[in-house]
Amino acid sequence: QVQLVESGGGLVQAGGSLRLSCVASGSLSSVIVWGWYRQPPGKQRELVAQIISGGTTNYADSVKGRFTISRDNAKNTMWLQMNSLKAEDTAVYYCNAVRPSGLDFWGQGTQVTVSS
């Protein structure tokens, strides 16, 4: 099992920044993809950014150049640095971990609200 706990969400004005953290515990060596997803109000959950085993990163087009995903294996922590925030970034942000089998794990989510 993998347990994920997000933190760092909050209310910020448009143009501001937030840094989300995800602390992981459990059987982490089997995880091959780490990611951040978000679910805006009334919409489906969507991929924001991910780190694939080996270090490759992927970003949604809507956040490229503004968000940065990073991970420290020694600290079992992943971050999402979010800059130049927009009202449309308002969502619940979730941490995600995926095993080779396809089994994935989710955190409880952290709310990010961007006021315009």
mmCIF file of C-alpha atoms in Angstrom:
data_model
loop_
_atom_site.group_PDB
_atom_site.id
_atom_site.type_symbol
_atom_site.label_atom_id
_atom_site.label_comp_id
_atom_site.label_asym_id
_atom_site.label_seq_id
_atom_site.Cartn_x
_atom_site.Cartn_y
_atom_site.Cartn_z
ATOM 1 C CA GLN A 1 0.000 0.000 0.000
ATOM 2 C CA VAL A 2 0.949 3.620 -0.527
ATOM 3 C CA GLN A 3 -0.350 6.471 1.605
ATOM 4 C CA LEU A 4 -0.304 10.039 0.278
ATOM 5 C CA VAL A 5 -0.949 13.235 2.203
ATOM 6 C CA GLU A 6 -1.206 16.588 0.440
ATOM 7 C CA SER A 7 -0.800 20.023 1.979
ATOM 8 C CA GLY A 8 -0.164 23.601 0.953
ATOM 9 C CA GLY A 9 -3.462 24.560 -0.603
ATOM 10 C CA GLY A 10 -5.245 27.797 0.178
ATOM 11 C CA LEU A 11 -6.630 31.048 -1.130
ATOM 12 C CA VAL A 12 -4.417 33.194 -3.326
ATOM 13 C CA GLN A 13 -4.932 36.142 -5.629
ATOM 14 C CA ALA A 14 -4.513 35.778 -9.373
ATOM 15 C CA GLY A 15 -0.867 36.124 -10.301
ATOM 16 C CA GLY A 16 0.274 34.689 -7.002
ATOM 17 C CA SER A 17 2.063 31.468 -6.142
ATOM 18 C CA LEU A 18 1.496 28.371 -4.036
ATOM 19 C CA ARG A 19 3.584 25.296 -3.349
ATOM 20 C CA LEU A 20 1.802 22.019 -2.786
ATOM 21 C CA SER A 21 3.468 19.133 -0.979
ATOM 22 C CA CYS A 22 2.713 15.425 -1.030
ATOM 23 C CA VAL A 23 4.292 13.203 1.598
ATOM 24 C CA ALA A 24 4.288 9.510 0.738
ATOM 25 C CA SER A 25 4.652 6.442 2.927
ATOM 26 C CA GLY A 26 4.355 2.690 2.497
ATOM 27 C CA SER A 27 5.699 0.521 -0.335
ATOM 28 C CA LEU A 28 7.192 3.307 -2.402
ATOM 29 C CA SER A 29 9.875 1.399 -4.310
ATOM 30 C CA SER A 30 7.225 -0.126 -6.556
ATOM 31 C CA VAL A 31 5.857 3.218 -7.738
ATOM 32 C CA ILE A 32 6.818 4.158 -11.309
ATOM 33 C CA VAL A 33 4.783 7.313 -11.865
ATOM 34 C CA TRP A 34 4.154 10.179 -9.451
ATOM 35 C CA GLY A 35 1.683 12.853 -10.377
ATOM 36 C CA TRP A 36 -0.568 15.756 -9.516
ATOM 37 C CA TYR A 37 -4.179 15.869 -10.691
ATOM 38 C CA ARG A 38 -6.875 18.440 -10.113
ATOM 39 C CA GLN A 39 -10.651 18.551 -10.178
ATOM 40 C CA PRO A 40 -12.191 21.963 -10.844
ATOM 41 C CA PRO A 41 -15.732 22.604 -9.559
ATOM 42 C CA GLY A 42 -18.263 20.699 -11.638
ATOM 43 C CA LYS A 43 -15.614 19.150 -13.873
ATOM 44 C CA GLN A 44 -13.754 15.875 -14.181
ATOM 45 C CA ARG A 45 -10.401 15.196 -12.625
ATOM 46 C CA GLU A 46 -7.514 16.028 -14.951
ATOM 47 C CA LEU A 47 -3.779 15.476 -15.064
ATOM 48 C CA VAL A 48 -1.676 18.493 -14.111
ATOM 49 C CA ALA A 49 1.864 17.115 -14.061
ATOM 50 C CA GLN A 50 3.704 13.848 -13.570
ATOM 51 C CA ILE A 51 7.185 12.447 -13.019
ATOM 52 C CA ILE A 52 7.904 9.092 -14.624
ATOM 53 C CA SER A 53 10.562 6.689 -13.359
ATOM 54 C CA GLY A 54 13.844 7.992 -14.751
ATOM 55 C CA GLY A 55 12.917 11.617 -14.259
ATOM 56 C CA THR A 56 10.835 12.462 -17.311
ATOM 57 C CA THR A 57 8.217 15.079 -16.558
ATOM 58 C CA ASN A 58 4.963 15.818 -18.340
ATOM 59 C CA TYR A 59 2.679 18.811 -17.955
ATOM 60 C CA ALA A 60 -0.798 19.717 -19.073
ATOM 61 C CA ASP A 61 -0.661 22.400 -21.744
ATOM 62 C CA SER A 62 -2.630 24.739 -19.500
ATOM 63 C CA VAL A 63 0.119 24.805 -16.847
ATOM 64 C CA LYS A 64 3.298 24.586 -18.918
ATOM 65 C CA GLY A 65 5.715 27.354 -18.023
ATOM 66 C CA ARG A 66 3.837 28.148 -14.813
ATOM 67 C CA PHE A 67 3.916 24.941 -12.752
ATOM 68 C CA THR A 68 6.895 22.782 -11.813
ATOM 69 C CA ILE A 69 6.742 19.263 -10.424
ATOM 70 C CA SER A 70 9.615 17.890 -8.381
ATOM 71 C CA ARG A 71 10.327 15.013 -6.055
ATOM 72 C CA ASP A 72 12.897 14.164 -3.394
ATOM 73 C CA ASN A 73 13.142 10.394 -2.971
ATOM 74 C CA ALA A 74 15.123 10.721 0.250
ATOM 75 C CA LYS A 75 12.336 12.773 1.803
ATOM 76 C CA ASN A 76 9.523 10.753 0.173
ATOM 77 C CA THR A 77 8.033 14.068 -0.820
ATOM 78 C CA MET A 78 6.745 15.526 -4.062
ATOM 79 C CA TRP A 79 5.987 19.172 -4.705
ATOM 80 C CA LEU A 80 4.047 21.225 -7.187
ATOM 81 C CA GLN A 81 5.266 24.804 -7.461
ATOM 82 C CA MET A 82 2.489 26.878 -8.968
ATOM 83 C CA ASN A 83 3.281 30.382 -10.231
ATOM 84 C CA SER A 84 1.250 32.983 -12.097
ATOM 85 C CA LEU A 85 -1.935 31.400 -10.827
ATOM 86 C CA LYS A 86 -5.173 32.025 -12.664
ATOM 87 C CA ALA A 87 -8.794 31.777 -11.595
ATOM 88 C CA GLU A 88 -9.140 28.686 -13.787
ATOM 89 C CA ASP A 89 -6.528 26.925 -11.652
ATOM 90 C CA THR A 90 -9.089 26.772 -8.851
ATOM 91 C CA ALA A 91 -9.604 23.117 -8.015
ATOM 92 C CA VAL A 92 -8.993 20.357 -5.530
ATOM 93 C CA TYR A 93 -5.477 19.081 -6.172
ATOM 94 C CA TYR A 94 -4.662 15.410 -5.652
ATOM 95 C CA CYS A 95 -1.408 13.522 -5.360
ATOM 96 C CA ASN A 96 -1.216 10.240 -7.267
ATOM 97 C CA ALA A 97 1.147 7.254 -7.356
ATOM 98 C CA VAL A 98 1.023 4.421 -9.899
ATOM 99 C CA ARG A 99 2.497 0.926 -9.788
ATOM 100 C CA PRO A 100 3.558 -1.082 -12.877
ATOM 101 C CA SER A 101 0.390 -3.168 -12.534
ATOM 102 C CA GLY A 102 -1.666 -0.032 -13.034
ATOM 103 C CA LEU A 103 -2.832 0.038 -9.445
ATOM 104 C CA ASP A 104 -2.820 3.622 -8.291
ATOM 105 C CA PHE A 105 -3.176 5.480 -5.015
ATOM 106 C CA TRP A 106 -4.633 8.876 -4.193
ATOM 107 C CA GLY A 107 -4.325 11.422 -1.456
ATOM 108 C CA GLN A 108 -7.301 13.144 0.127
ATOM 109 C CA GLY A 109 -6.804 16.341 -1.867
ATOM 110 C CA THR A 110 -6.060 19.949 -1.018
ATOM 111 C CA GLN A 111 -8.170 22.915 -2.108
ATOM 112 C CA VAL A 112 -6.625 25.684 -4.169
ATOM 113 C CA THR A 113 -8.735 28.782 -4.726
ATOM 114 C CA VAL A 114 -7.513 31.616 -6.941
ATOM 115 C CA SER A 115 -9.419 34.874 -6.681
ATOM 116 C CA SER A 116 -9.536 37.158 -9.696
#
